Amino acid sequence: MAGCVFCEIIAGVTPASVVYRDDLVIAFMDIRPLVEGHLLVVPNQHISGLADIPPSVGAGMFSIGQRMASALRHSGLPCAGINFFLADGEAAGQTVFHAHLHVIPRHPGDGFGLRFPPRYGHRQAQDALEHQAEKIREALSRPPAQ
Ligand code: AMP
Ligand code: ZN
């Protein structure tokens, strides 16, 4: 798609350090890595959000993410663990609107982490959890929104 930096990388117009590609996805180094070795797994097709990813493409993104994780663990780069991260929508931190899976190698002291809300850690009452679960079950029982 015109103006999409990831489409430009896929088309070979914008340079990237590509580590893998196949018919469904490409994986390349994130230009502003959170930690050394930070990779992105990106569908070749321009798909902006999570809801638009066909199941076969999603499965490909996840399985190639697994292969990238394994490669990172065996690469000699610092990697004692892995985080997968996918931001869907601006509120979730998505800045490039071509869906992608972050594969982030982790090691103690890497300086990266998630910031938790102040109330995190309090166990929520079962009736509150049930109330939320009921809303989600109700949404699941409706046909998926197009
Ligand atoms: P997100 O905020 O989840 O949408 O992540 C977008 C990611 O794309 C960020 O981590 C950026 O550093 C990365 N990014 C943006 N432009 C490029 C580029 N030209 N090559 C590689 N990574 C990029
Ligand atoms: Zn694109």
PDB file of C-alpha atoms and ligand atoms in Angstrom:
ATOM      1  CA  MET A   1       0.000   0.000   0.000  1.00  0.00           C
ATOM      2  CA  ALA A   2       1.340   3.444  -0.939  1.00  0.00           C
ATOM      3  CA  GLY A   3       2.881   5.248   2.009  1.00  0.00           C
ATOM      4  CA  CYS A   4       3.219   2.101   4.142  1.00  0.00           C
ATOM      5  CA  VAL A   5       6.803   1.644   5.282  1.00  0.00           C
ATOM      6  CA  PHE A   6       6.423  -2.117   5.748  1.00  0.00           C
ATOM      7  CA  CYS A   7       4.973  -2.514   2.210  1.00  0.00           C
ATOM      8  CA  GLU A   8       8.017  -0.571   0.998  1.00  0.00           C
ATOM      9  CA  ILE A   9      10.333  -2.969   2.834  1.00  0.00           C
ATOM     10  CA  ILE A  10       8.452  -5.976   1.390  1.00  0.00           C
ATOM     11  CA  ALA A  11       8.754  -4.461  -2.102  1.00  0.00           C
ATOM     12  CA  GLY A  12      12.482  -3.882  -1.551  1.00  0.00           C
ATOM     13  CA  VAL A  13      12.125  -0.101  -1.948  1.00  0.00           C
ATOM     14  CA  THR A  14      13.101   0.706   1.646  1.00  0.00           C
ATOM     15  CA  PRO A  15      16.113  -1.110   3.070  1.00  0.00           C
ATOM     16  CA  ALA A  16      15.771  -3.453   6.037  1.00  0.00           C
ATOM     17  CA  SER A  17      17.873  -6.156   7.609  1.00  0.00           C
ATOM     18  CA  VAL A  18      15.803  -9.157   6.574  1.00  0.00           C
ATOM     19  CA  VAL A  19      16.401 -12.428   8.399  1.00  0.00           C
ATOM     20  CA  TYR A  20      13.629 -14.556   6.860  1.00  0.00           C
ATOM     21  CA  ARG A  21      10.923 -14.503   4.221  1.00  0.00           C
ATOM     22  CA  ASP A  22       8.441 -16.899   2.661  1.00  0.00           C
ATOM     23  CA  ASP A  23       5.118 -16.687   0.769  1.00  0.00           C
ATOM     24  CA  LEU A  24       3.225 -15.387   3.797  1.00  0.00           C
ATOM     25  CA  VAL A  25       5.576 -13.345   5.959  1.00  0.00           C
ATOM     26  CA  ILE A  26       8.835 -11.485   6.228  1.00  0.00           C
ATOM     27  CA  ALA A  27      10.946 -10.985   9.365  1.00  0.00           C
ATOM     28  CA  PHE A  28      13.393  -8.114   9.754  1.00  0.00           C
ATOM     29  CA  MET A  29      15.221  -6.154  12.427  1.00  0.00           C
ATOM     30  CA  ASP A  30      13.264  -3.372  14.131  1.00  0.00           C
ATOM     31  CA  ILE A  31      14.945  -0.073  13.243  1.00  0.00           C
ATOM     32  CA  ARG A  32      14.491   1.263  16.798  1.00  0.00           C
ATOM     33  CA  PRO A  33      15.096  -1.878  18.822  1.00  0.00           C
ATOM     34  CA  LEU A  34      13.869  -2.096  22.385  1.00  0.00           C
ATOM     35  CA  VAL A  35      16.765  -4.466  22.950  1.00  0.00           C
ATOM     36  CA  GLU A  36      19.442  -5.894  20.682  1.00  0.00           C
ATOM     37  CA  GLY A  37      17.950  -8.541  18.372  1.00  0.00           C
ATOM     38  CA  HIS A  38      14.392  -7.107  18.370  1.00  0.00           C
ATOM     39  CA  LEU A  39      12.628  -8.491  15.270  1.00  0.00           C
ATOM     40  CA  LEU A  40       9.317  -7.904  13.525  1.00  0.00           C
ATOM     41  CA  VAL A  41       7.312 -10.632  11.793  1.00  0.00           C
ATOM     42  CA  VAL A  42       5.138  -8.996   9.152  1.00  0.00           C
ATOM     43  CA  PRO A  43       2.575 -10.419   6.698  1.00  0.00           C
ATOM     44  CA  ASN A  44       3.548  -9.796   3.063  1.00  0.00           C
ATOM     45  CA  GLN A  45      -0.009  -8.670   2.380  1.00  0.00           C
ATOM     46  CA  HIS A  46      -0.957  -5.183   3.641  1.00  0.00           C
ATOM     47  CA  ILE A  47      -3.279  -5.890   6.578  1.00  0.00           C
ATOM     48  CA  SER A  48      -3.755  -3.024   8.991  1.00  0.00           C
ATOM     49  CA  GLY A  49      -5.289  -4.579  12.094  1.00  0.00           C
ATOM     50  CA  LEU A  50      -5.615  -7.815  14.048  1.00  0.00           C
ATOM     51  CA  ALA A  51      -9.228  -8.455  13.014  1.00  0.00           C
ATOM     52  CA  ASP A  52      -8.271  -8.457   9.331  1.00  0.00           C
ATOM     53  CA  ILE A  53      -5.540 -11.100   9.601  1.00  0.00           C
ATOM     54  CA  PRO A  54      -6.759 -14.314   7.929  1.00  0.00           C
ATOM     55  CA  PRO A  55      -6.274 -17.361  10.216  1.00  0.00           C
ATOM     56  CA  SER A  56      -3.691 -18.908   7.846  1.00  0.00           C
ATOM     57  CA  VAL A  57      -1.617 -15.691   7.917  1.00  0.00           C
ATOM     58  CA  GLY A  58      -1.985 -15.422  11.711  1.00  0.00           C
ATOM     59  CA  ALA A  59      -0.822 -19.030  12.064  1.00  0.00           C
ATOM     60  CA  GLY A  60       2.157 -18.231   9.815  1.00  0.00           C
ATOM     61  CA  MET A  61       3.028 -15.138  11.866  1.00  0.00           C
ATOM     62  CA  PHE A  62       2.934 -17.150  15.084  1.00  0.00           C
ATOM     63  CA  SER A  63       4.899 -20.121  13.807  1.00  0.00           C
ATOM     64  CA  ILE A  64       7.555 -17.931  12.188  1.00  0.00           C
ATOM     65  CA  GLY A  65       7.633 -15.928  15.434  1.00  0.00           C
ATOM     66  CA  GLN A  66       8.429 -19.230  17.185  1.00  0.00           C
ATOM     67  CA  ARG A  67      11.228 -19.946  14.698  1.00  0.00           C
ATOM     68  CA  MET A  68      12.631 -16.431  15.186  1.00  0.00           C
ATOM     69  CA  ALA A  69      12.498 -16.933  18.959  1.00  0.00           C
ATOM     70  CA  SER A  70      14.430 -20.173  18.644  1.00  0.00           C
ATOM     71  CA  ALA A  71      16.975 -18.551  16.293  1.00  0.00           C
ATOM     72  CA  LEU A  72      17.454 -15.681  18.758  1.00  0.00           C
ATOM     73  CA  ARG A  73      18.059 -18.149  21.591  1.00  0.00           C
ATOM     74  CA  HIS A  74      20.771 -19.823  19.499  1.00  0.00           C
ATOM     75  CA  SER A  75      22.210 -16.678  17.902  1.00  0.00           C
ATOM     76  CA  GLY A  76      24.787 -15.700  20.494  1.00  0.00           C
ATOM     77  CA  LEU A  77      22.916 -12.425  21.072  1.00  0.00           C
ATOM     78  CA  PRO A  78      21.857 -11.898  24.689  1.00  0.00           C
ATOM     79  CA  CYS A  79      18.637 -13.902  24.988  1.00  0.00           C
ATOM     80  CA  ALA A  80      17.438 -15.646  28.117  1.00  0.00           C
ATOM     81  CA  GLY A  81      13.747 -15.309  27.265  1.00  0.00           C
ATOM     82  CA  ILE A  82      11.380 -13.956  24.640  1.00  0.00           C
ATOM     83  CA  ASN A  83       8.390 -11.633  24.610  1.00  0.00           C
ATOM     84  CA  PHE A  84       5.882 -11.589  21.764  1.00  0.00           C
ATOM     85  CA  PHE A  85       4.034  -8.290  21.460  1.00  0.00           C
ATOM     86  CA  LEU A  86       1.353  -7.179  19.034  1.00  0.00           C
ATOM     87  CA  ALA A  87      -0.167  -3.696  19.243  1.00  0.00           C
ATOM     88  CA  ASP A  88      -3.638  -3.514  17.674  1.00  0.00           C
ATOM     89  CA  GLY A  89      -4.836   0.078  17.410  1.00  0.00           C
ATOM     90  CA  GLU A  90      -3.449   3.420  18.487  1.00  0.00           C
ATOM     91  CA  ALA A  91      -4.652   2.982  22.081  1.00  0.00           C
ATOM     92  CA  ALA A  92      -2.564  -0.189  22.268  1.00  0.00           C
ATOM     93  CA  GLY A  93       0.538   1.595  20.971  1.00  0.00           C
ATOM     94  CA  GLN A  94       0.345   0.661  17.277  1.00  0.00           C
ATOM     95  CA  THR A  95       2.324   3.170  15.243  1.00  0.00           C
ATOM     96  CA  VAL A  96       2.729   1.298  11.946  1.00  0.00           C
ATOM     97  CA  PHE A  97      -0.676   0.292  10.583  1.00  0.00           C
ATOM     98  CA  HIS A  98       0.517  -2.819   8.808  1.00  0.00           C
ATOM     99  CA  ALA A  99       0.020  -5.629  11.333  1.00  0.00           C
ATOM    100  CA  HIS A 100       3.183  -7.083  12.849  1.00  0.00           C
ATOM    101  CA  LEU A 101       4.378  -9.295  15.650  1.00  0.00           C
ATOM    102  CA  HIS A 102       7.303  -8.034  17.732  1.00  0.00           C
ATOM    103  CA  VAL A 103       9.746 -10.753  18.793  1.00  0.00           C
ATOM    104  CA  ILE A 104      11.795  -9.320  21.640  1.00  0.00           C
ATOM    105  CA  PRO A 105      14.722 -11.188  23.164  1.00  0.00           C
ATOM    106  CA  ARG A 106      14.990 -10.652  26.912  1.00  0.00           C
ATOM    107  CA  HIS A 107      17.761 -10.954  29.440  1.00  0.00           C
ATOM    108  CA  PRO A 108      18.096  -9.835  33.057  1.00  0.00           C
ATOM    109  CA  GLY A 109      18.946  -6.158  33.255  1.00  0.00           C
ATOM    110  CA  ASP A 110      17.954  -5.365  29.639  1.00  0.00           C
ATOM    111  CA  GLY A 111      16.032  -2.324  30.898  1.00  0.00           C
ATOM    112  CA  PHE A 112      12.818  -3.259  29.099  1.00  0.00           C
ATOM    113  CA  GLY A 113       9.602  -3.993  30.954  1.00  0.00           C
ATOM    114  CA  LEU A 114       5.897  -3.411  31.151  1.00  0.00           C
ATOM    115  CA  ARG A 115       4.524  -0.634  33.333  1.00  0.00           C
ATOM    116  CA  PHE A 116       1.674  -1.929  35.481  1.00  0.00           C
ATOM    117  CA  PRO A 117      -1.247   0.211  36.692  1.00  0.00           C
ATOM    118  CA  PRO A 118      -1.050   1.321  40.340  1.00  0.00           C
ATOM    119  CA  ARG A 119      -3.803  -1.075  41.468  1.00  0.00           C
ATOM    120  CA  TYR A 120      -2.162  -4.100  39.830  1.00  0.00           C
ATOM    121  CA  GLY A 121      -1.724  -7.024  42.171  1.00  0.00           C
ATOM    122  CA  HIS A 122      -5.122  -6.811  43.873  1.00  0.00           C
ATOM    123  CA  ARG A 123      -7.114  -9.959  43.284  1.00  0.00           C
ATOM    124  CA  GLN A 124     -10.441  -8.989  41.716  1.00  0.00           C
ATOM    125  CA  ALA A 125     -13.675 -10.286  43.243  1.00  0.00           C
ATOM    126  CA  GLN A 126     -15.136 -13.315  41.433  1.00  0.00           C
ATOM    127  CA  ASP A 127     -18.447 -11.536  40.771  1.00  0.00           C
ATOM    128  CA  ALA A 128     -16.593  -8.703  39.000  1.00  0.00           C
ATOM    129  CA  LEU A 129     -14.659 -11.238  36.900  1.00  0.00           C
ATOM    130  CA  GLU A 130     -17.929 -13.067  36.124  1.00  0.00           C
ATOM    131  CA  HIS A 131     -19.559  -9.783  35.071  1.00  0.00           C
ATOM    132  CA  GLN A 132     -16.726  -9.127  32.590  1.00  0.00           C
ATOM    133  CA  ALA A 133     -16.724 -12.755  31.418  1.00  0.00           C
ATOM    134  CA  GLU A 134     -20.481 -12.558  30.755  1.00  0.00           C
ATOM    135  CA  LYS A 135     -20.025  -9.504  28.512  1.00  0.00           C
ATOM    136  CA  ILE A 136     -17.310 -11.315  26.555  1.00  0.00           C
ATOM    137  CA  ARG A 137     -19.354 -14.555  26.293  1.00  0.00           C
ATOM    138  CA  GLU A 138     -22.262 -12.483  25.005  1.00  0.00           C
ATOM    139  CA  ALA A 139     -20.014 -10.857  22.360  1.00  0.00           C
ATOM    140  CA  LEU A 140     -18.716 -14.321  21.400  1.00  0.00           C
ATOM    141  CA  SER A 141     -22.267 -15.583  20.878  1.00  0.00           C
ATOM    142  CA  ARG A 142     -22.915 -12.863  18.269  1.00  0.00           C
ATOM    143  CA  PRO A 143     -21.669 -13.292  14.689  1.00  0.00           C
ATOM    144  CA  PRO A 144     -18.218 -11.692  14.268  1.00  0.00           C
ATOM    145  CA  ALA A 145     -18.408  -7.992  13.251  1.00  0.00           C
ATOM    146  CA  GLN A 146     -17.273  -7.334   9.672  1.00  0.00           C
TER     147      GLN A 146
HETATM  148  P1  AMP B   1       4.235  -0.626  16.697  1.00  0.00           P
HETATM  149  O1  AMP B   1       4.459   0.565  17.581  1.00  0.00           O
HETATM  150  O2  AMP B   1       3.820  -1.863  17.426  1.00  0.00           O
HETATM  151  O3  AMP B   1       3.309  -0.281  15.546  1.00  0.00           O
HETATM  152  O4  AMP B   1       5.666  -0.967  16.113  1.00  0.00           O
HETATM  153  C1  AMP B   1       6.179  -0.415  14.949  1.00  0.00           C
HETATM  154  C2  AMP B   1       7.638  -0.764  14.956  1.00  0.00           C
HETATM  155  O5  AMP B   1       8.139  -0.586  13.652  1.00  0.00           O
HETATM  156  C3  AMP B   1       8.488   0.132  15.889  1.00  0.00           C
HETATM  157  O6  AMP B   1       9.137  -0.680  16.854  1.00  0.00           O
HETATM  158  C4  AMP B   1       9.454   0.806  14.927  1.00  0.00           C
HETATM  159  O7  AMP B   1      10.740   0.967  15.459  1.00  0.00           O
HETATM  160  C5  AMP B   1       9.457  -0.140  13.745  1.00  0.00           C
HETATM  161  N1  AMP B   1       9.790   0.468  12.472  1.00  0.00           N
HETATM  162  C6  AMP B   1       9.284   1.611  11.940  1.00  0.00           C
HETATM  163  N2  AMP B   1       9.860   1.864  10.749  1.00  0.00           N
HETATM  164  C7  AMP B   1      10.744   0.861  10.512  1.00  0.00           C
HETATM  165  C8  AMP B   1      11.638   0.544   9.446  1.00  0.00           C
HETATM  166  N3  AMP B   1      11.773   1.329   8.372  1.00  0.00           N
HETATM  167  N4  AMP B   1      12.380  -0.590   9.559  1.00  0.00           N
HETATM  168  C9  AMP B   1      12.278  -1.373  10.633  1.00  0.00           C
HETATM  169  N5  AMP B   1      11.446  -1.139  11.658  1.00  0.00           N
HETATM  170  C10 AMP B   1      10.685  -0.035  11.612  1.00  0.00           C
HETATM  171 ZN    ZN B   2       1.676  -2.156   4.349  1.00  0.00          ZN
END
